[in-house]
Amino acid sequence: MDVKYSPMENPSDYQPDPGYNAMFQRRSSDRVFLSADLLSIICEFVHADILAIYDKLHSQRRRLKSLMLLSKAFFDVIANYLWREIYSLAPLVGLLPGINVVNGVYFLSRKLPGPGSLGRWDVYARRVRIIQITASNTLKPADNIWDSDSDSDDCLYNFVSPQVFAALSRLQERCDNRLLPSLGKLIYKDKITADNMALLEAISSPSLLEVEFSGRNTDSLPGLLKAALRNILQSSPNITKLVFWHMIQDDTDMPWSDIAQLDQLRSLEMHLHYSPANFDSYKHFRQKGEAESKFMLLLYTRRHLKLLVTVTAAKLVKLVGECSDALQWLTLAEPRSVTKLVLEITGSDSRQLDRSSEWQKLAEYLANGLVSLDELRIKSCLQLDIRPIHKIATTLPSLAVLKFDAPGDKAIFTDSVNRGEDFFLTLLMKQGNGKPLRVLRLPNSWCTGLGLAVLQHVSVHATQMKTLQVAVDSSLGCPEVVDHLASLEDQPAPALSTLVINELRTTPFCPEEYRRIPMLLAKLFPNLKTLTVQTQPGDELIKGAWSTIRELMEDYKCLRYLESGTKDQQCGQPADSC
């Protein structure tokens, strides 16, 4: 049979896509790196080698310095790498006009010229992006980028006279704080004294975006560290990240108002001495909470963390500390718009009675003071009474996620099994007072009298709950499914998709339970996708039994779908392991 081609089907009429042709019509020179890009790649490779092997620092810098002198193209690229991060101001001080060294001390022999007339300082200072100061007036030979010609690091240190910093500070005022026009990050880990206050004034710049004061602050004179911070803040209004360590007791006021005026601030981390004056610091930032991404306050007593506060733009507050400290901060800060709260309660077992009273007061505040709370997580390794959780859950109208993970007093509910079951039921029925709970997590040891029968309450009273973790003892009996089917006829299918069971059982399963338990779970929670069972440590027999029950539950679900004529995507797939 003859094959006839239409005009569009004739191979001779085929025209390739113009873009396809263009891809193969490029010249070889189009794919050549620019000199600056190629040099940048080389410098990145050498720079990574320097960071990996510190012993090569001096020799590799000398090698880059020799390459820098080959041409202007080499000079600009390599100089940017050599000078983008320095570890003191001394390398730049050595480039000042009129600088002399006598007995290892840098000093000025004449007055500095005006801005823009500093010679080599102007050439290299604009390339500095990061300054890390660990010893403000010392210079190791390996850090002297320009004038180091020796391969040995055994030379005497060179010290910078305070006279030089004072001269730079005066010059800084004349050039609008632009001695270091490209400086973006300052890390200061040295002590603050009257002599090096001028140093900080000399390196402040409007281009600064990140500032960190840490290290030997305990050696600083009282008040000087805060004064130094205030000077930096006033001359660097574009700071986006601030980290400040001041863990010594100091009666001078923190410059909170200056910090609050930083419109670009996105991350604030304050490590301070434990003092009532620092508790209400968040009030300065409460109005700009939407713009601020992270606020951290860490209070210390004798270098031990006493209270940690974290506030994010997502309206999440995290408090780590004792109940009394958490309550004091919440009372002073009044973060009423917070929607997520994480509490990690710490303390000593010797204060059990005091902590019980403090926990009651904290729970009372949570129930009445945080009306917008959507998620509450409470965690502690200390014993906490679980009963105040009932008022929190039933009072807060927007609460949808409740996680309580702390050892409880089992004696509270041991006098009557029904009391523990009633408590669990009232938490589930919280939906009558506002938004229903979507996530509920209860500790392992809050009640010892709950069996699998309590899961029936979830299918009836918490149909919108998606995640549940609860401790049960399956040896207390499993109800027959037929006893519960009648109450489910007119109810929507429960939305529970994740179930975590903390198994308290210690006795082996009987054969009948291998039928009842998987059938109960399959009938109560048809949308269940993840079943996790946490058994007692070392109890492999119970763990193996639950593995079999989980497989049988999936088989029952498949049979149900086959009988109803529907298809489940999860049918036939194993559930998540214990």
XYZ file of C-alpha atoms in Angstrom:
578
model
C 0.000 0.000 0.000
C 1.357 3.394 -0.982
C 1.783 5.907 1.790
C 0.879 9.460 0.926
C 2.233 12.402 2.885
C 0.252 15.543 3.420
C 2.189 18.814 3.094
C 2.637 18.969 6.880
C 3.674 15.312 7.050
C 6.301 15.421 4.302
C 9.711 15.083 5.956
C 11.247 17.491 3.485
C 8.892 20.216 4.694
C 9.811 19.764 8.364
C 11.274 22.856 10.049
C 12.994 22.419 13.421
C 11.954 24.590 16.329
C 13.912 27.898 16.274
C 14.811 27.531 19.940
C 16.174 24.060 19.253
C 18.416 25.434 16.479
C 19.582 28.308 18.640
C 20.840 25.888 21.270
C 23.318 24.407 18.782
C 24.261 27.667 17.112
C 26.012 29.135 20.152
C 29.653 29.987 19.840
C 32.225 28.350 22.066
C 33.034 31.730 23.577
C 29.452 32.021 24.839
C 30.130 29.301 27.405
C 33.390 30.761 28.749
C 33.441 32.072 32.315
C 34.165 35.719 32.807
C 37.546 36.290 34.412
C 35.997 37.616 37.613
C 33.663 34.594 37.895
C 36.501 32.139 37.331
C 38.680 33.883 39.890
C 35.802 33.841 42.367
C 35.509 30.063 41.993
C 39.253 29.663 42.572
C 39.127 31.882 45.641
C 36.153 29.975 47.040
C 38.117 26.733 46.686
C 41.221 28.154 48.358
C 39.142 29.863 51.053
C 37.406 26.566 51.907
C 40.835 24.935 52.153
C 41.967 27.657 54.546
C 38.966 27.110 56.816
C 39.436 23.324 56.782
C 43.153 23.402 57.695
C 44.000 26.351 59.921
C 47.731 25.547 59.738
C 47.654 26.620 56.089
C 46.125 29.986 56.884
C 49.325 32.031 56.753
C 50.900 30.410 53.676
C 47.660 30.387 51.672
C 47.047 34.058 52.363
C 50.551 34.868 51.189
C 49.879 32.872 48.014
C 46.642 34.751 47.368
C 48.401 38.030 48.075
C 51.015 37.299 45.398
C 48.262 36.495 42.876
C 46.487 39.708 43.811
C 49.393 41.736 42.391
C 49.236 40.184 38.898
C 46.573 42.481 37.436
C 43.643 44.714 38.330
C 41.168 41.888 37.630
C 43.046 39.609 40.021
C 43.403 42.409 42.560
C 39.704 43.257 42.883
C 38.488 39.668 43.215
C 41.207 38.333 45.515
C 41.287 41.437 47.691
C 37.567 40.989 48.353
C 38.230 37.464 49.645
C 41.249 38.382 51.727
C 39.510 41.276 53.423
C 35.877 40.235 53.626
C 36.353 38.804 57.162
C 38.926 40.021 59.676
C 39.442 39.155 63.328
C 40.488 42.535 64.703
C 40.845 46.084 63.475
C 44.635 45.847 63.605
C 45.135 44.700 59.965
C 43.482 47.915 58.821
C 45.273 50.013 61.415
C 48.583 48.934 59.880
C 47.529 50.609 56.617
C 46.839 54.048 58.079
C 49.068 56.926 56.964
C 51.415 57.993 59.725
C 51.259 54.665 61.579
C 54.449 53.496 63.288
C 55.415 50.418 65.277
C 57.678 50.814 68.300
C 58.360 47.830 70.567
C 55.399 45.982 69.067
C 52.913 48.827 69.594
C 51.058 50.636 66.801
C 50.787 54.398 67.328
C 50.139 57.450 65.180
C 53.008 59.841 64.565
C 50.779 62.528 63.075
C 47.155 63.569 62.754
C 44.984 61.510 60.437
C 43.895 63.230 57.203
C 40.236 63.782 56.399
C 37.745 61.200 55.060
C 38.693 59.801 51.652
C 42.384 60.593 52.154
C 43.439 57.544 54.160
C 45.311 55.861 51.314
C 45.375 52.078 51.592
C 42.746 52.131 54.361
C 40.181 53.457 51.876
C 41.149 50.767 49.332
C 40.669 47.818 51.685
C 38.167 49.013 54.310
C 35.328 49.030 51.787
C 35.888 45.292 51.218
C 35.383 44.274 54.860
C 32.044 42.507 55.401
C 32.542 40.753 58.763
C 34.594 41.651 61.832
C 35.096 39.180 64.696
C 36.864 40.761 67.634
C 38.130 38.415 70.317
C 41.060 40.530 71.529
C 40.432 44.076 70.482
C 43.945 45.474 70.597
C 46.079 42.472 69.536
C 47.171 41.285 66.129
C 48.495 37.827 65.320
C 50.893 37.784 62.357
C 48.614 35.411 60.439
C 45.869 38.033 60.603
C 48.043 40.777 59.124
C 46.851 40.272 55.583
C 48.971 42.854 53.828
C 52.278 43.134 55.633
C 52.945 39.541 56.746
C 55.978 38.200 54.873
C 57.139 35.576 57.323
C 56.096 31.937 57.163
C 56.311 31.648 60.923
C 53.647 32.515 63.451
C 56.201 32.872 66.233
C 56.570 36.645 65.819
C 55.762 39.027 68.628
C 52.203 40.261 68.796
C 51.569 43.845 67.731
C 49.385 45.949 70.013
C 47.255 48.917 68.991
C 47.540 51.953 71.198
C 44.243 53.435 72.488
C 45.466 56.664 70.876
C 44.804 55.113 67.442
C 41.237 54.081 68.319
C 40.522 57.542 69.721
C 41.736 59.144 66.479
C 39.585 56.778 64.404
C 36.575 57.532 66.600
C 36.958 61.269 65.979
C 37.368 60.640 62.254
C 34.244 58.452 62.301
C 32.177 61.437 63.430
C 33.473 63.509 60.507
C 32.563 60.878 57.891
C 29.039 59.979 59.154
C 30.085 56.577 60.561
C 31.306 55.311 57.187
C 34.888 54.285 57.881
C 33.730 50.732 57.090
C 31.030 51.375 54.479
C 30.315 47.707 53.642
C 30.463 46.172 57.119
C 27.450 43.903 57.555
C 28.231 41.754 60.615
C 29.994 42.452 63.911
C 30.839 39.756 66.471
C 32.413 41.178 69.622
C 33.754 38.654 72.152
C 36.126 40.812 74.152
C 35.591 42.660 77.414
C 34.446 46.276 77.349
C 36.771 48.817 78.955
C 37.120 52.582 78.755
C 40.071 52.166 76.360
C 38.263 50.128 73.713
C 34.958 51.993 73.808
C 36.508 54.140 71.073
C 37.117 50.965 69.050
C 33.400 50.205 68.940
C 32.663 53.770 67.944
C 35.163 53.436 65.084
C 33.589 50.293 63.613
C 29.914 51.254 63.896
C 28.291 51.679 60.508
C 24.798 52.220 59.037
C 25.430 49.142 56.882
C 25.530 46.825 59.925
C 22.806 44.164 59.757
C 23.934 41.648 62.410
C 25.488 42.445 65.792
C 26.536 39.978 68.481
C 28.005 40.865 71.878
C 29.135 37.761 73.751
C 32.150 36.144 75.350
C 34.049 37.825 78.187
C 31.270 40.163 79.178
C 31.591 39.205 82.830
C 34.951 41.033 82.825
C 33.407 44.246 81.508
C 32.994 47.237 83.774
C 29.403 47.762 85.008
C 27.395 49.894 82.635
C 30.007 49.998 79.849
C 28.612 47.030 77.940
C 25.142 48.545 77.817
C 26.609 51.924 76.845
C 28.557 50.279 74.026
C 25.410 48.563 72.805
C 23.494 51.841 72.928
C 26.157 53.568 70.794
C 26.066 50.785 68.196
C 22.270 50.871 68.020
C 22.127 54.628 67.543
C 24.644 54.605 64.680
C 23.355 51.390 63.023
C 19.587 51.757 62.540
C 19.293 48.954 59.963
C 20.161 46.043 62.256
C 18.068 42.939 61.524
C 19.646 40.527 64.040
C 20.910 41.316 67.527
C 22.469 38.882 70.025
C 23.462 40.316 73.400
C 25.049 38.615 76.427
C 25.092 40.476 79.741
C 24.810 37.911 82.522
C 26.281 40.019 85.337
C 24.185 41.915 87.862
C 24.015 45.548 86.804
C 21.667 48.241 88.076
C 21.914 50.366 84.925
C 18.964 50.261 82.569
C 18.989 48.164 79.426
C 18.571 50.229 76.227
C 15.209 48.613 75.471
C 13.816 51.779 73.913
C 16.760 51.980 71.497
C 16.303 48.326 70.547
C 12.577 48.818 70.014
C 13.289 51.624 67.537
C 15.095 49.240 65.159
C 12.412 49.013 62.485
C 14.252 46.304 60.528
C 14.868 44.047 63.533
C 13.795 40.463 62.794
C 15.716 38.441 65.377
C 16.502 39.451 68.957
C 18.312 37.186 71.428
C 19.027 38.582 74.899
C 21.044 36.635 77.516
C 20.653 38.599 80.748
C 20.954 38.335 84.501
C 17.845 37.050 86.277
C 16.224 40.275 87.418
C 12.595 41.426 87.759
C 13.514 44.485 85.683
C 14.073 42.243 82.649
C 10.781 40.343 82.885
C 8.640 42.980 81.208
C 11.060 43.679 78.333
C 8.643 42.210 75.793
C 6.291 45.151 76.233
C 8.646 47.192 74.026
C 8.112 44.754 71.138
C 4.498 43.756 71.597
C 3.268 46.345 69.100
C 5.641 45.170 66.365
C 5.125 41.452 66.854
C 3.919 40.932 63.295
C 7.126 42.330 61.799
C 9.437 40.631 64.270
C 10.180 37.027 63.412
C 11.870 35.957 66.651
C 12.299 37.335 70.180
C 14.352 35.364 72.711
C 14.929 36.271 76.345
C 17.191 34.070 78.485
C 17.611 34.898 82.177
C 20.442 33.381 84.227
C 21.420 33.062 87.866
C 25.091 32.243 88.389
C 25.395 31.149 84.753
C 22.510 28.675 85.104
C 19.523 29.226 82.831
C 16.510 30.153 84.955
C 13.964 31.218 82.333
C 13.827 31.044 78.541
C 11.240 32.971 76.548
C 10.789 32.649 72.788
C 8.227 34.645 70.799
C 7.884 34.369 67.018
C 5.901 36.255 64.407
C 3.680 33.190 64.085
C 2.335 34.157 67.539
C 4.123 31.235 69.166
C 5.416 31.653 72.722
C 7.747 29.129 74.340
C 8.547 29.345 78.057
C 11.128 27.165 79.812
C 11.386 27.620 83.569
C 9.557 27.255 86.844
C 5.815 27.858 87.094
C 6.270 31.060 89.088
C 8.662 32.554 86.508
C 6.436 31.606 83.584
C 3.428 33.144 85.334
C 5.337 36.334 86.150
C 6.455 36.787 82.541
C 2.977 36.117 81.132
C 1.434 38.551 83.598
C 3.860 41.361 82.729
C 4.113 40.723 78.986
C 0.370 40.192 78.465
C 0.747 38.409 75.110
C -3.015 38.234 74.599
C -2.754 37.720 70.851
C -0.648 34.573 71.202
C -2.203 31.546 69.499
C 0.392 28.866 70.358
C 1.976 28.350 73.768
C 4.662 25.821 74.727
C 5.458 25.412 78.432
C 8.412 23.365 79.681
C 8.161 23.318 83.456
C 11.451 22.875 85.324
C 12.352 22.870 88.993
C 13.338 20.633 91.875
C 11.484 17.688 93.391
C 12.114 19.206 96.828
C 9.641 22.010 96.014
C 6.725 19.708 95.193
C 4.243 21.459 97.507
C 5.188 24.961 96.358
C 5.135 23.900 92.705
C 1.656 22.416 93.098
C 0.292 25.779 94.245
C 2.223 27.668 91.544
C 0.933 25.278 88.879
C -2.647 25.912 89.993
C -2.132 29.685 89.630
C -0.480 29.295 86.226
C -3.307 27.087 84.964
C -5.848 29.630 86.221
C -4.110 32.367 84.222
C -3.974 30.207 81.086
C -7.700 29.543 81.299
C -8.678 33.193 81.722
C -5.870 35.282 80.223
C -5.160 33.747 76.802
C -8.521 33.737 75.069
C -6.999 33.472 71.571
C -5.006 30.338 72.356
C -5.327 27.695 69.637
C -2.560 25.305 70.693
C -1.228 24.473 74.165
C 1.673 22.130 74.874
C 2.813 21.466 78.444
C 5.855 19.322 79.134
C 7.690 18.487 82.333
C 9.702 15.711 83.918
C 8.213 16.717 87.274
C 4.861 15.601 88.636
C 1.964 17.918 87.759
C -1.700 17.607 88.667
C -3.663 16.992 85.461
C -7.015 18.210 86.788
C -6.484 21.944 85.969
C -6.257 20.902 82.317
C -10.014 20.312 82.415
C -10.765 23.983 83.097
C -8.264 25.138 80.464
C -9.818 22.910 77.807
C -13.408 23.805 78.612
C -12.813 27.564 79.055
C -10.692 28.498 76.037
C -13.089 28.735 73.070
C -10.453 28.459 70.317
C -8.320 25.664 71.764
C -7.928 22.893 69.177
C -4.580 21.289 70.102
C -3.910 20.146 73.672
C -0.777 18.203 74.630
C -0.018 17.466 78.265
C 3.119 15.403 78.823
C 4.070 15.260 82.488
C 3.991 12.587 85.198
C 0.679 12.684 87.012
C -0.512 11.544 90.399
C -2.186 8.180 89.775
C -3.875 8.323 93.168
C -6.194 11.068 91.919
C -8.389 8.654 89.960
C -7.682 5.279 91.604
C -10.613 5.476 94.025
C -13.002 5.122 91.099
C -12.379 3.923 87.555
C -15.318 5.979 86.337
C -13.732 9.209 87.575
C -10.819 8.795 85.170
C -13.169 7.890 82.319
C -15.421 10.858 83.122
C -12.427 13.194 83.083
C -11.413 11.897 79.646
C -14.985 12.242 78.395
C -15.277 15.886 79.494
C -12.116 16.727 77.541
C -13.607 15.157 74.427
C -16.906 16.988 74.898
C -15.070 20.320 75.035
C -16.454 20.894 71.529
C -19.691 22.101 73.101
C -17.869 25.210 74.376
C -16.268 26.333 71.121
C -13.902 24.840 68.592
C -13.603 21.029 68.916
C -10.284 19.470 69.804
C -8.321 18.251 66.784
C -5.319 16.935 68.719
C -5.288 15.522 72.259
C -2.231 14.068 73.952
C -2.285 12.844 77.546
C 0.648 11.525 79.622
C 1.449 7.884 80.192
C 0.580 7.713 83.867
C -2.315 10.051 84.585
C -4.770 7.198 85.233
C -4.401 3.416 85.506
C -8.058 2.437 85.185
C -8.806 3.121 81.508
C -9.453 0.300 79.058
C -10.104 0.230 75.333
C -13.744 1.060 76.027
C -12.838 4.756 76.320
C -12.136 4.803 72.577
C -15.885 4.518 72.017
C -16.266 8.040 73.421
C -13.946 9.362 70.707
C -16.118 7.966 67.913
C -19.233 9.588 69.423
C -18.134 12.837 71.097
C -14.980 13.786 69.131
C -15.793 13.054 65.515
C -13.545 15.893 64.289
C -10.483 14.811 66.259
C -7.624 13.747 63.981
C -4.841 12.822 66.429
C -5.154 11.123 69.814
C -2.568 9.809 72.259
C -3.810 8.143 75.407
C -2.625 5.548 77.919
C -4.867 2.488 78.276
C -4.674 -0.998 79.731
C -6.126 -3.365 77.141
C -6.287 -6.178 79.721
C -9.268 -4.397 81.350
C -11.484 -5.715 78.574
C -12.607 -4.863 75.081
C -16.309 -4.226 74.317
C -18.090 -6.146 71.595
C -18.545 -4.102 68.444
C -22.235 -4.999 68.143
C -22.897 -3.320 71.485
C -21.788 -0.011 70.046
C -23.003 -0.121 66.438
C -26.463 1.248 67.211
C -25.071 4.523 68.547
C -23.050 5.051 65.365
C -25.862 4.718 62.830
C -26.682 8.435 62.609
C -23.174 9.726 63.404
C -20.631 10.978 60.828
C -17.569 8.801 60.413
C -14.880 9.821 62.938
C -12.020 11.775 61.345
C -9.355 10.184 63.549
C -6.361 9.348 61.353
C -3.560 8.993 63.933
C -3.902 6.972 67.130
C -1.084 6.510 69.648
C -1.756 4.027 72.440
C 0.510 3.881 75.474
C -0.068 0.274 76.475
C 0.040 -0.346 80.237
C -0.770 -4.048 79.913
C 1.591 -6.615 81.414
C -0.369 -9.873 80.868
C -0.494 -11.914 77.614
C -3.411 -11.575 75.176
C -6.060 -14.275 75.067
C -7.169 -15.673 71.654
C -10.558 -13.913 71.758
C -8.854 -10.506 72.026
C -7.198 -11.064 68.640
C -10.714 -10.877 67.206
C -12.334 -8.207 69.355
C -9.606 -5.538 69.414
C -8.846 -5.300 65.660
C -12.559 -5.434 64.831
C -13.291 -2.655 67.336
C -10.591 -0.386 65.912
C -11.619 -1.046 62.316
C -15.274 -0.272 63.054
C -14.726 2.776 65.267
C -12.120 4.510 63.103
C -12.550 3.722 59.394
C -10.250 6.647 58.467
C -7.398 5.524 60.717
C -4.104 5.544 58.801
C -1.495 5.428 61.557
C -1.676 3.193 64.623
C 1.296 3.403 66.985
C 1.482 1.329 70.155
C 4.104 2.146 72.771
C 4.624 -0.805 75.092
C 6.569 -1.111 78.325
C 10.367 -1.323 77.839
C 11.511 -4.865 77.113
C 8.003 -6.307 76.736
C 8.491 -7.915 73.325
C 5.534 -10.295 73.814
C 3.006 -7.453 74.080
C 4.673 -5.617 71.201
C 4.454 -8.685 68.955
C 0.783 -9.187 69.841
C -0.058 -5.616 68.846
C 1.768 -6.112 65.554
C -0.585 -8.994 64.786
C -3.615 -6.974 65.910
C -2.603 -4.158 63.611
C -2.436 -6.496 60.602
C -5.826 -8.002 61.455
C -7.321 -4.511 61.746
C -6.211 -3.767 58.173
C -7.769 -7.046 57.021
C -11.086 -6.149 58.674
C -11.025 -2.745 56.984
C -10.473 -4.359 53.594
C -13.341 -6.792 54.140
C -15.626 -3.946 55.111
C -14.787 -1.982 51.973
C -15.314 -5.045 49.797
C -18.695 -5.676 51.368
C -19.804 -2.071 50.916
C -18.619 -1.934 47.298
C -16.200 0.937 47.935
C -12.494 1.039 47.399
C -9.959 2.241 49.906
C -6.562 3.376 48.743
C -5.020 2.189 51.997
C -6.604 -1.262 51.769
C -4.009 -3.959 51.624
C -1.181 -1.672 52.737
C 0.408 -2.307 56.127
C -0.169 0.304 58.789
C 2.683 2.112 60.432
C 4.687 0.006 62.814
C 4.559 0.172 66.557
